[in-house]
mmCIF file of C-alpha atoms in Angstrom:
data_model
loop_
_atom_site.group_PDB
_atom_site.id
_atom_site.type_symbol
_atom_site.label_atom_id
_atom_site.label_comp_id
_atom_site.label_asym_id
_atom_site.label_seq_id
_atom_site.Cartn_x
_atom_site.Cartn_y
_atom_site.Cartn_z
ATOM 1 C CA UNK X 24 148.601 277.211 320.065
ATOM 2 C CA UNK X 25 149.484 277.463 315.701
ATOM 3 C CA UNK X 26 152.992 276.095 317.422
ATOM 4 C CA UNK X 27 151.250 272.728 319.132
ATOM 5 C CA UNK X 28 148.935 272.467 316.100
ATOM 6 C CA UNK X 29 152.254 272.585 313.743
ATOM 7 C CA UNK X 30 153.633 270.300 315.394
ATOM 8 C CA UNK X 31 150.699 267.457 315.397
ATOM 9 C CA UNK X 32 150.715 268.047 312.128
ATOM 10 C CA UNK X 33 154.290 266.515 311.459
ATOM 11 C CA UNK X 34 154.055 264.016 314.221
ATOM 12 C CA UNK X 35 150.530 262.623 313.177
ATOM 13 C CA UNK X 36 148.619 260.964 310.545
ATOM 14 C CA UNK X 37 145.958 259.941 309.784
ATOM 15 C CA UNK X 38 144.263 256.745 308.368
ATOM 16 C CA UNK X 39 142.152 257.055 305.775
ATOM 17 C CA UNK X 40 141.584 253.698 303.817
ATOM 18 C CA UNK X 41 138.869 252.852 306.465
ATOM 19 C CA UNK X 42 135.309 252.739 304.443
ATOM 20 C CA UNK X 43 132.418 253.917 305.807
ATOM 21 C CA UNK X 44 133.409 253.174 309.476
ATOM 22 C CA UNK X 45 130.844 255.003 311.146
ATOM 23 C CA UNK X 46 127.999 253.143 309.619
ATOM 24 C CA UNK X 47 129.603 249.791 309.901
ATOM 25 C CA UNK X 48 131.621 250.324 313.076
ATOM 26 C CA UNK X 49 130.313 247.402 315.108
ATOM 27 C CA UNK X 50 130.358 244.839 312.580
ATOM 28 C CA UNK X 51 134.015 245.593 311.847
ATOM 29 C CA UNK X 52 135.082 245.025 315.174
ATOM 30 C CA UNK X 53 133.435 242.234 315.717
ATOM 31 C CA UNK X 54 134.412 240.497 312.678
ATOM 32 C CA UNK X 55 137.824 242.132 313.255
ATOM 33 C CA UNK X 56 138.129 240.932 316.827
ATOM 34 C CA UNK X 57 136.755 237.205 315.896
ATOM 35 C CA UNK X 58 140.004 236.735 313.221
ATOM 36 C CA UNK X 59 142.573 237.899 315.756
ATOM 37 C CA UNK X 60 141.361 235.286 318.508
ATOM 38 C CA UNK X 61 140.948 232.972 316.236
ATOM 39 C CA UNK X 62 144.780 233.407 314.871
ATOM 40 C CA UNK X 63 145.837 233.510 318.470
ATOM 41 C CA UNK X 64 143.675 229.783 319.224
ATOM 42 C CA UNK X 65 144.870 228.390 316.024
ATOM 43 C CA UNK X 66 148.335 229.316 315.858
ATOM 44 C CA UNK X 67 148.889 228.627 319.977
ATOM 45 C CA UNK X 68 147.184 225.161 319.688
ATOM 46 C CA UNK X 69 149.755 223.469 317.261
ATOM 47 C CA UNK X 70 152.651 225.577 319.469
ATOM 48 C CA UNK X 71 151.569 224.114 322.473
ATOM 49 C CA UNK X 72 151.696 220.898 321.152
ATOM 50 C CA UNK X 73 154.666 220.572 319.320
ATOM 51 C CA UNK X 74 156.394 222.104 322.637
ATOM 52 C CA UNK X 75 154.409 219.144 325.062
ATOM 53 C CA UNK X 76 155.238 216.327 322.391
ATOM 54 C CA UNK X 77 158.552 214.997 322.889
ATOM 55 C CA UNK X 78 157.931 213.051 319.445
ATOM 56 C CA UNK X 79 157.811 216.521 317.666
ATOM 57 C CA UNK X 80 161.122 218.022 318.876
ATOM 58 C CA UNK X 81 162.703 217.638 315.875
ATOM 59 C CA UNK X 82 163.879 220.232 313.614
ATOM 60 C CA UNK X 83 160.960 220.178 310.859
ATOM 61 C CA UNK X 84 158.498 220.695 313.899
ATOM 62 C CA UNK X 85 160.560 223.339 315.574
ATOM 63 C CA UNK X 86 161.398 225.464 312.054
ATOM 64 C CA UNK X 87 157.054 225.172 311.970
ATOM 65 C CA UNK X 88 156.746 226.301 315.497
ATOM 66 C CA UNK X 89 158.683 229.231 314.371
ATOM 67 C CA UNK X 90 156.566 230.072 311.225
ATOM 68 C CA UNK X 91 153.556 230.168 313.955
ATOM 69 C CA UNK X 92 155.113 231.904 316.223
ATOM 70 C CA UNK X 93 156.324 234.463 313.219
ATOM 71 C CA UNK X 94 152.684 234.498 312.680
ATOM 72 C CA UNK X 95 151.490 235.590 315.771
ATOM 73 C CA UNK X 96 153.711 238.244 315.846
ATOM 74 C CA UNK X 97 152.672 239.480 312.748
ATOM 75 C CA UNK X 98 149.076 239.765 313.489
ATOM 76 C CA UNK X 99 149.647 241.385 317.048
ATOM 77 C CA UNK X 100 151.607 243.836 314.797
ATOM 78 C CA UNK X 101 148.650 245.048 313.223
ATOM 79 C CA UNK X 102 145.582 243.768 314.598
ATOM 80 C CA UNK X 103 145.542 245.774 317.985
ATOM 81 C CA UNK X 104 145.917 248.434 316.561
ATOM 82 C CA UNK X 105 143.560 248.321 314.208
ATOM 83 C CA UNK X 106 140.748 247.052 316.611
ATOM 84 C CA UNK X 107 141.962 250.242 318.577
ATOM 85 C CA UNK X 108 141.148 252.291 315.250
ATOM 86 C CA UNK X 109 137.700 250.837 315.072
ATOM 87 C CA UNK X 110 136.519 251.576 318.286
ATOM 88 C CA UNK X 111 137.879 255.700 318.144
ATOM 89 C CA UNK X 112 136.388 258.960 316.526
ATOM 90 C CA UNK X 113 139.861 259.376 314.816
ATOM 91 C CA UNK X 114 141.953 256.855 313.569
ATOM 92 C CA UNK X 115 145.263 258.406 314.009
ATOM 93 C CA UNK X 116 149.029 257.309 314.678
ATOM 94 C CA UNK X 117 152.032 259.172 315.630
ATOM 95 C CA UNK X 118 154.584 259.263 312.429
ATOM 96 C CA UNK X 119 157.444 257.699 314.534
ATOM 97 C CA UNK X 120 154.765 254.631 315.608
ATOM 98 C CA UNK X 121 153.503 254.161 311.952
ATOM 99 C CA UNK X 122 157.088 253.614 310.697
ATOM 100 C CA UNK X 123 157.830 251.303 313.568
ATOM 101 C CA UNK X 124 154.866 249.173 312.464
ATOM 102 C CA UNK X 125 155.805 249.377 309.197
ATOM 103 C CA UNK X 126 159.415 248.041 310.529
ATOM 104 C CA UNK X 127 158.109 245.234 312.508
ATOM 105 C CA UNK X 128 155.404 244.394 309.140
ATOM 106 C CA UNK X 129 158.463 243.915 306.448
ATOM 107 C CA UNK X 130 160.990 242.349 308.899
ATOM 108 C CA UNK X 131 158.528 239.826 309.986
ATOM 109 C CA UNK X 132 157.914 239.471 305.988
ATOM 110 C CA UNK X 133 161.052 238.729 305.341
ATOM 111 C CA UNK X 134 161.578 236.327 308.460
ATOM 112 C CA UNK X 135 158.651 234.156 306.659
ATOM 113 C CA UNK X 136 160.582 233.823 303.270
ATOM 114 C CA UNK X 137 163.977 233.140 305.197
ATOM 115 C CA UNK X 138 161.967 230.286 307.551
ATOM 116 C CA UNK X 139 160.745 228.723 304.312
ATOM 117 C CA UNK X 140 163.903 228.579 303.325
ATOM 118 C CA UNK X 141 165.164 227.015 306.347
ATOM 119 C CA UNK X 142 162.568 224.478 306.040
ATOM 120 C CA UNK X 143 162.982 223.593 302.391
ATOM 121 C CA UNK X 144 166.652 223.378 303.792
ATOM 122 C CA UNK X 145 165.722 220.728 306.497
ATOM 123 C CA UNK X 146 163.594 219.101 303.955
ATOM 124 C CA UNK X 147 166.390 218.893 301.785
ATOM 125 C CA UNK X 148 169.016 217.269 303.900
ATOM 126 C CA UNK X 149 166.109 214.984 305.693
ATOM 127 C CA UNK X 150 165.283 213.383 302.094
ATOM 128 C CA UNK X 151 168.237 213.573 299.946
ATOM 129 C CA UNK X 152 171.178 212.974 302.389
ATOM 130 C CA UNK X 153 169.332 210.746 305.122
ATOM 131 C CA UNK X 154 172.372 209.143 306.463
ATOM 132 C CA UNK X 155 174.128 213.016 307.290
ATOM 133 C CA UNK X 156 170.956 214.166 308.669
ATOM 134 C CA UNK X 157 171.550 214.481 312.710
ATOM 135 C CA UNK X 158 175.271 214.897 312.200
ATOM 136 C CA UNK X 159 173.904 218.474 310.097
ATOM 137 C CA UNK X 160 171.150 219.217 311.433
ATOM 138 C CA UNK X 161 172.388 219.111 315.164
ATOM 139 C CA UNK X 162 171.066 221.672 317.649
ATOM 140 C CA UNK X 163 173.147 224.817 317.318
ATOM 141 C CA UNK X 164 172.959 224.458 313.890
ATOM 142 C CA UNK X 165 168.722 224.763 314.216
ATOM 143 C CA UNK X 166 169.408 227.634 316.434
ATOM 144 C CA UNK X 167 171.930 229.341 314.180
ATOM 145 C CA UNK X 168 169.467 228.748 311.373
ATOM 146 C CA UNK X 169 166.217 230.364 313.356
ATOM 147 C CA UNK X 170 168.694 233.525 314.613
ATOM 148 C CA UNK X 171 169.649 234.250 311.652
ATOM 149 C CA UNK X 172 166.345 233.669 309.942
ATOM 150 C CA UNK X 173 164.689 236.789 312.306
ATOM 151 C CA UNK X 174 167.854 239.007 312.806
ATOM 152 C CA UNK X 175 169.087 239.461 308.853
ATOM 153 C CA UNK X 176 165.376 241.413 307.840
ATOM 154 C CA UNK X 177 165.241 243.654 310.739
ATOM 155 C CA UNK X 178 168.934 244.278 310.532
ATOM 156 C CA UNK X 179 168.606 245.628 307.070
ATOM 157 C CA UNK X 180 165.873 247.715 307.530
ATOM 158 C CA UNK X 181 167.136 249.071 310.278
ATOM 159 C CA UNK X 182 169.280 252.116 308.104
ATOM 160 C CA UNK X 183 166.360 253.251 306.635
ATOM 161 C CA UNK X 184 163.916 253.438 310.022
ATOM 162 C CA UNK X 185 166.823 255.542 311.274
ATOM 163 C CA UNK X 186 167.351 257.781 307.778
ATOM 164 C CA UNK X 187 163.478 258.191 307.564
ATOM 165 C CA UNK X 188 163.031 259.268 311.321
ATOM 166 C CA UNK X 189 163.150 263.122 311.130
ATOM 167 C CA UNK X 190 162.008 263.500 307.559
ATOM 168 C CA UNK X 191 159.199 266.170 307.139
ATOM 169 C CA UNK X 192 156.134 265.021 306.586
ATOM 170 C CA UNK X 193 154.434 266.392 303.415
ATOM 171 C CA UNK X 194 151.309 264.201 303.464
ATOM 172 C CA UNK X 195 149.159 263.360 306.598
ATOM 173 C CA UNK X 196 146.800 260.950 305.299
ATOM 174 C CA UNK X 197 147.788 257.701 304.862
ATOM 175 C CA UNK X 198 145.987 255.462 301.753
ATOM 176 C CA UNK X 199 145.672 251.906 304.059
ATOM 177 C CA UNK X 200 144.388 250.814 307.637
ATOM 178 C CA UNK X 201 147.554 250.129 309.175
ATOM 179 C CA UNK X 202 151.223 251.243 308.014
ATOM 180 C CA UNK X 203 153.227 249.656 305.596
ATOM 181 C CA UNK X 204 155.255 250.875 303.162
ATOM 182 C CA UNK X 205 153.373 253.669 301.891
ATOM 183 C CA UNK X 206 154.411 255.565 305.009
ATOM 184 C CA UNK X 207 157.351 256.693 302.464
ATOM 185 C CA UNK X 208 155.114 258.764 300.273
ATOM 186 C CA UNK X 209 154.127 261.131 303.193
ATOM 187 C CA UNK X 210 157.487 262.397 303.257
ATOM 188 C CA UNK X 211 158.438 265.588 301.750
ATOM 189 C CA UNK X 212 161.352 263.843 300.220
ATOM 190 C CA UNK X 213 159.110 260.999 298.343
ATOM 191 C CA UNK X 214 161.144 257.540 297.641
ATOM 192 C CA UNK X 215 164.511 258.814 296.710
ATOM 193 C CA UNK X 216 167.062 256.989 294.143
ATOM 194 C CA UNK X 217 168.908 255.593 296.919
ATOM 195 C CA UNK X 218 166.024 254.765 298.849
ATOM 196 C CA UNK X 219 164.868 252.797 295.940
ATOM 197 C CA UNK X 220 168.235 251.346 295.447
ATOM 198 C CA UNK X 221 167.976 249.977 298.892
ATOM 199 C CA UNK X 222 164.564 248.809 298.961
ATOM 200 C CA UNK X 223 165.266 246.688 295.756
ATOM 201 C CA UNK X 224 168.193 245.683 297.190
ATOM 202 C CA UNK X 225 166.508 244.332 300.668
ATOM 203 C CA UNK X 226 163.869 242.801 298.366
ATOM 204 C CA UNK X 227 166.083 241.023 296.538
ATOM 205 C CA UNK X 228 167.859 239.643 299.894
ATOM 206 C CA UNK X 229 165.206 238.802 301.873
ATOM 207 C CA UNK X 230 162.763 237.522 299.544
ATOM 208 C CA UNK X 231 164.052 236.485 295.590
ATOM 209 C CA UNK X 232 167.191 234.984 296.647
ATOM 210 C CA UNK X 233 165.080 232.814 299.603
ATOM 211 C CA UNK X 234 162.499 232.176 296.891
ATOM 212 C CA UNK X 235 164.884 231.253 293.928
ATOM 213 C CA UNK X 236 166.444 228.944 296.675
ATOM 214 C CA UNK X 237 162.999 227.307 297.823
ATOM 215 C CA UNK X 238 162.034 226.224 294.024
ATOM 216 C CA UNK X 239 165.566 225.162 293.412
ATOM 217 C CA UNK X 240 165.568 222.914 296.503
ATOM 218 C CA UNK X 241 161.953 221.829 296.087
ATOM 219 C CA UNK X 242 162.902 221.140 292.401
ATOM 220 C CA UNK X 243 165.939 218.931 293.534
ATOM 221 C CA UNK X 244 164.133 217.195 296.650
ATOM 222 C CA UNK X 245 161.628 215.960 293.416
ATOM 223 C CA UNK X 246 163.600 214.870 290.872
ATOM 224 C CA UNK X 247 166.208 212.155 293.468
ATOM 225 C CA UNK X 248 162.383 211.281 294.926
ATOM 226 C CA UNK X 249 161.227 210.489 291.519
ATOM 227 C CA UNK X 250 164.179 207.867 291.411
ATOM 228 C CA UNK X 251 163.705 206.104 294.018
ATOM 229 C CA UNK X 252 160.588 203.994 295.611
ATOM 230 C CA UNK X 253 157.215 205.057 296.076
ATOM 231 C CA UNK X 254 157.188 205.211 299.839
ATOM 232 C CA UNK X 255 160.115 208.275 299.491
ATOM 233 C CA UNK X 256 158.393 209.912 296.906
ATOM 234 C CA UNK X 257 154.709 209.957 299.007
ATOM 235 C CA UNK X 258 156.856 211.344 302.102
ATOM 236 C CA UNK X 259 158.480 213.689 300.198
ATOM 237 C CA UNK X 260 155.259 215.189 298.624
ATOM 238 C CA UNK X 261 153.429 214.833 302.062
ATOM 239 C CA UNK X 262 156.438 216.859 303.862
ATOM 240 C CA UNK X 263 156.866 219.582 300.951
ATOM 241 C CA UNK X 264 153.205 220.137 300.073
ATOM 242 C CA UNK X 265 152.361 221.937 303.066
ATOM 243 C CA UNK X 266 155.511 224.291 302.669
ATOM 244 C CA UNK X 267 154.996 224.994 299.255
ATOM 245 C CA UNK X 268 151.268 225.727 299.575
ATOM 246 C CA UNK X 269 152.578 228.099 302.444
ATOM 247 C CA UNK X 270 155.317 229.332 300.150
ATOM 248 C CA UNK X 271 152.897 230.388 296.665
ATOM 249 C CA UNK X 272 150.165 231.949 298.840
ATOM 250 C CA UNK X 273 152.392 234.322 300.885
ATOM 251 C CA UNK X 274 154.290 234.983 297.787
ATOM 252 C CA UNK X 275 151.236 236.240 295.985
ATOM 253 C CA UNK X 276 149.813 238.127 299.227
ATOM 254 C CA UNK X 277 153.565 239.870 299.114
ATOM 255 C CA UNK X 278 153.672 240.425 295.636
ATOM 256 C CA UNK X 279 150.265 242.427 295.492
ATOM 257 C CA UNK X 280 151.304 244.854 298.823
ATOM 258 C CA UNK X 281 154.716 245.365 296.802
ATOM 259 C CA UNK X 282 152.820 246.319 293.381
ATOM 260 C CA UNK X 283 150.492 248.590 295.411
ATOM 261 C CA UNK X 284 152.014 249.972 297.863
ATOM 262 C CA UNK X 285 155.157 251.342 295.601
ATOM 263 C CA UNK X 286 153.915 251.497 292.153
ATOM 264 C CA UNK X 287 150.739 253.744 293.632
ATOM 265 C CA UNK X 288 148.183 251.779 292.007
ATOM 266 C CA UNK X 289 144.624 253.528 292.144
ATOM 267 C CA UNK X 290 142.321 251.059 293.408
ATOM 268 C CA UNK X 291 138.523 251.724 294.995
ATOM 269 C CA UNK X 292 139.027 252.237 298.771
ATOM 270 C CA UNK X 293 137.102 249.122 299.494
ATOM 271 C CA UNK X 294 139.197 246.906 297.051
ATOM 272 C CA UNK X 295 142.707 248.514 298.357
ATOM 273 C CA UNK X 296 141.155 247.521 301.704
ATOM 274 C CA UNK X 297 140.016 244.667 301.673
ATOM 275 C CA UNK X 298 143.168 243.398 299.842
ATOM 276 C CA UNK X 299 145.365 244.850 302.378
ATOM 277 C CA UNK X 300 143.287 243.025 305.068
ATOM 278 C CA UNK X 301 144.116 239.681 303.187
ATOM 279 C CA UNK X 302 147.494 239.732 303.794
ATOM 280 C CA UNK X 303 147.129 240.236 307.631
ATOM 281 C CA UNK X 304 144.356 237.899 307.480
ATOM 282 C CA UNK X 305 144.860 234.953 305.263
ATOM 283 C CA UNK X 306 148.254 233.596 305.879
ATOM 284 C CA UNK X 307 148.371 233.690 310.219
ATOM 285 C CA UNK X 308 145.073 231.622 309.805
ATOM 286 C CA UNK X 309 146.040 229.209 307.021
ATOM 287 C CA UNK X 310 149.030 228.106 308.431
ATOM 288 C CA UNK X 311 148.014 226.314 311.100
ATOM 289 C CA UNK X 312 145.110 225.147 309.243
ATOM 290 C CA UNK X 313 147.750 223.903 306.716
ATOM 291 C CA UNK X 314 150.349 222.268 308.705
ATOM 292 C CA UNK X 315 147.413 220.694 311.163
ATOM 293 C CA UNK X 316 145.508 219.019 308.337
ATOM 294 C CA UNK X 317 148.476 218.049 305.898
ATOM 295 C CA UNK X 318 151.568 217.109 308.662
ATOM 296 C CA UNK X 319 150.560 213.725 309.439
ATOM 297 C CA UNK X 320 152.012 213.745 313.170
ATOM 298 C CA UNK X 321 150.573 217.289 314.302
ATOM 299 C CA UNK X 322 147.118 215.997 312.683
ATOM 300 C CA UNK X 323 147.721 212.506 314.881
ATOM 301 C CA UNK X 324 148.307 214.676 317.910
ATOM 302 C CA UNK X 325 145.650 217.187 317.763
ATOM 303 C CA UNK X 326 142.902 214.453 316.982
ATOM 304 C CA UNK X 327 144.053 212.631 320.333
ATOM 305 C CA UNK X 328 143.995 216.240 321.958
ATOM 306 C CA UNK X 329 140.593 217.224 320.679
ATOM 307 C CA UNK X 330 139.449 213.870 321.203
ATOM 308 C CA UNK X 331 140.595 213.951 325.242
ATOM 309 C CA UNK X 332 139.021 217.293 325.393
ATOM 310 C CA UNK X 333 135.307 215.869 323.742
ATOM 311 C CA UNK X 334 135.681 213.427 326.679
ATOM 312 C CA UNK X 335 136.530 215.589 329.443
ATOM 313 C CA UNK X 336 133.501 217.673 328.325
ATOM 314 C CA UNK X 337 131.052 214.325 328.487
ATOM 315 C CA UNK X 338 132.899 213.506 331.509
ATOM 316 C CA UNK X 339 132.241 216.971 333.037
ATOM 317 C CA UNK X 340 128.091 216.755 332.129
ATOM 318 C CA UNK X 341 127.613 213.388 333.009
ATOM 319 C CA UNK X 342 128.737 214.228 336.265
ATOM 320 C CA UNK X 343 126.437 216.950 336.691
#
């Protein structure tokens, strides 16, 4: 029996960032549960349609079909999970799960900063060098783009899921909700030197250099729009607005699970909470909310979708 409870006690944690959940219980699944399908309706609406619309298979619709789709992946990452969590007596993970989760949350991560960067890419080439656009942006060359764009994150945080497997667990409680990278401090061996090393080093690939590259694109896509007539320059801000509106918010949602999550900032539990939630929260519903309002085809297309639909509904009682 001591052996069986030894061993749960390396191979399971614990979450303890949840606050007050047997009080609030109900409420927090409901409110929980209402996000998640409403990421799911949100994000699979504008997918559907750019894959029906023939007029959207183009490569700025398909590199946003991907952020979506990156999206939904994301949430079903965590939010499962986590409505799981609500609904038990203990809110409890296996170690080898929680660092899998933690996998899938930074590779997806840094699959949104290298899609951005695709996009500003696109954006690029679409505005500046009109003329060379289908001859560059041909088919494989999308593909190649997107492949890369999900394989390079994962593949360089692959090392350090395998390093980190067998390490002895030190810590069973984890500070958070759902697993991200503050699984590292329940090891015995902490965040090593190299680990550090190699964390800055993946940070610096996956998310500064796509960053620096975004601004420095954006930058460029602004200053030949400024020079030339007023019709490029409202394109250009009505294609790039939406990306870099994207681009600051998910950088600032990043930037704040970085600066907690490694520097061990003490926050209240409710604060660190409801902070963490924003990142799983705010971005998989404001991007579809963002490129359906501001993308003047998708908003065309969804107002003759929604408008069909009113009319099937009218249709449907006036035939009762």
């Amino acid at each position: 029996m001591d052996k069986m409870n030894n061993e749960l006690n390396v191979t399971y944690i614990t979450f303890g960032g949840h606050v007050e959940l047997q009080k609030y219980r109900l409420l927090y699944f409901i409110a929980t549960f209402t996000v998640y399908i409403l990421i799911i309706c949100s994000n699979s609406t504008i997918l559907c349609l750019i894959w029906i619309q023939k007029s959207l298979h183009e490569p700025m619709y398909i590199f946003i079909a991907a952020l979506l789709c990156n999206a939904l992946l994301f949430s079903t990452n965590v939010y499962p999970k986590l409505l799981i969590d609500l609904l038990s007596d203990l809110q409890v993970t296996t170690y080898s799960s929680c660092r899998f989760q933690a996998f899938i949350y930074y590779s997806l991560s840094g699959s949104e900063f290298l899609l951005l960067a695709v996009m500003a890419y696109d954006r690029y080439v679409s505005i500046c060098k009109p003329l060379q656009y289908l001859t560059i942006m041909r088919k494989t060359t999308v593909t190649t783009l997107l492949v890369l764009a999900w394989v390079l994150p994962s593949g360089q945080l692959i090392p350090p899921l395998i390093l980190g497997h067998t390490s002895k667990l030190c810590n069973h409680t984890l500070n958070g909700i759902f697993c991200n990278n503050a699984v590292t401090k329940l090891s015995c061996m902490g965040s090593t030197g190299p680990y550090i090393i190699y964390g800055v080093f993946t940070l610096i690939n996956t998310v500064f250099l796509p960053f620096v590259f975004i601004i420095f694109t954006y930058s460029k896509i602004l200053i030949i729009s400024y020079r030339k007539s007023s019709d490029i320059r409202k394109k250009s801000v009505n294609t790039c607005a939406p990306h870099l509106l994207v681009l600051i918010s998910f950088s600032c949602l990043c930037s704040y699970d970085v600066i907690i999550a490694r520097l061990e900032i003490d926050l209240p539990k409710t604060a660190h909470s409801i902070m963490s939630l924003q990142v799983v929260l705010y971005q998989p519903l404001f991007n579809p909310i963002i490129y359906g309002l501001k993308m003047t085809e998708i908003h065309k297309h969804l107002k003759m979708l929604f408008s069909r639909g009113r009319s099937f509904v009218c249709f449907a009682l006036l035939g009762k």
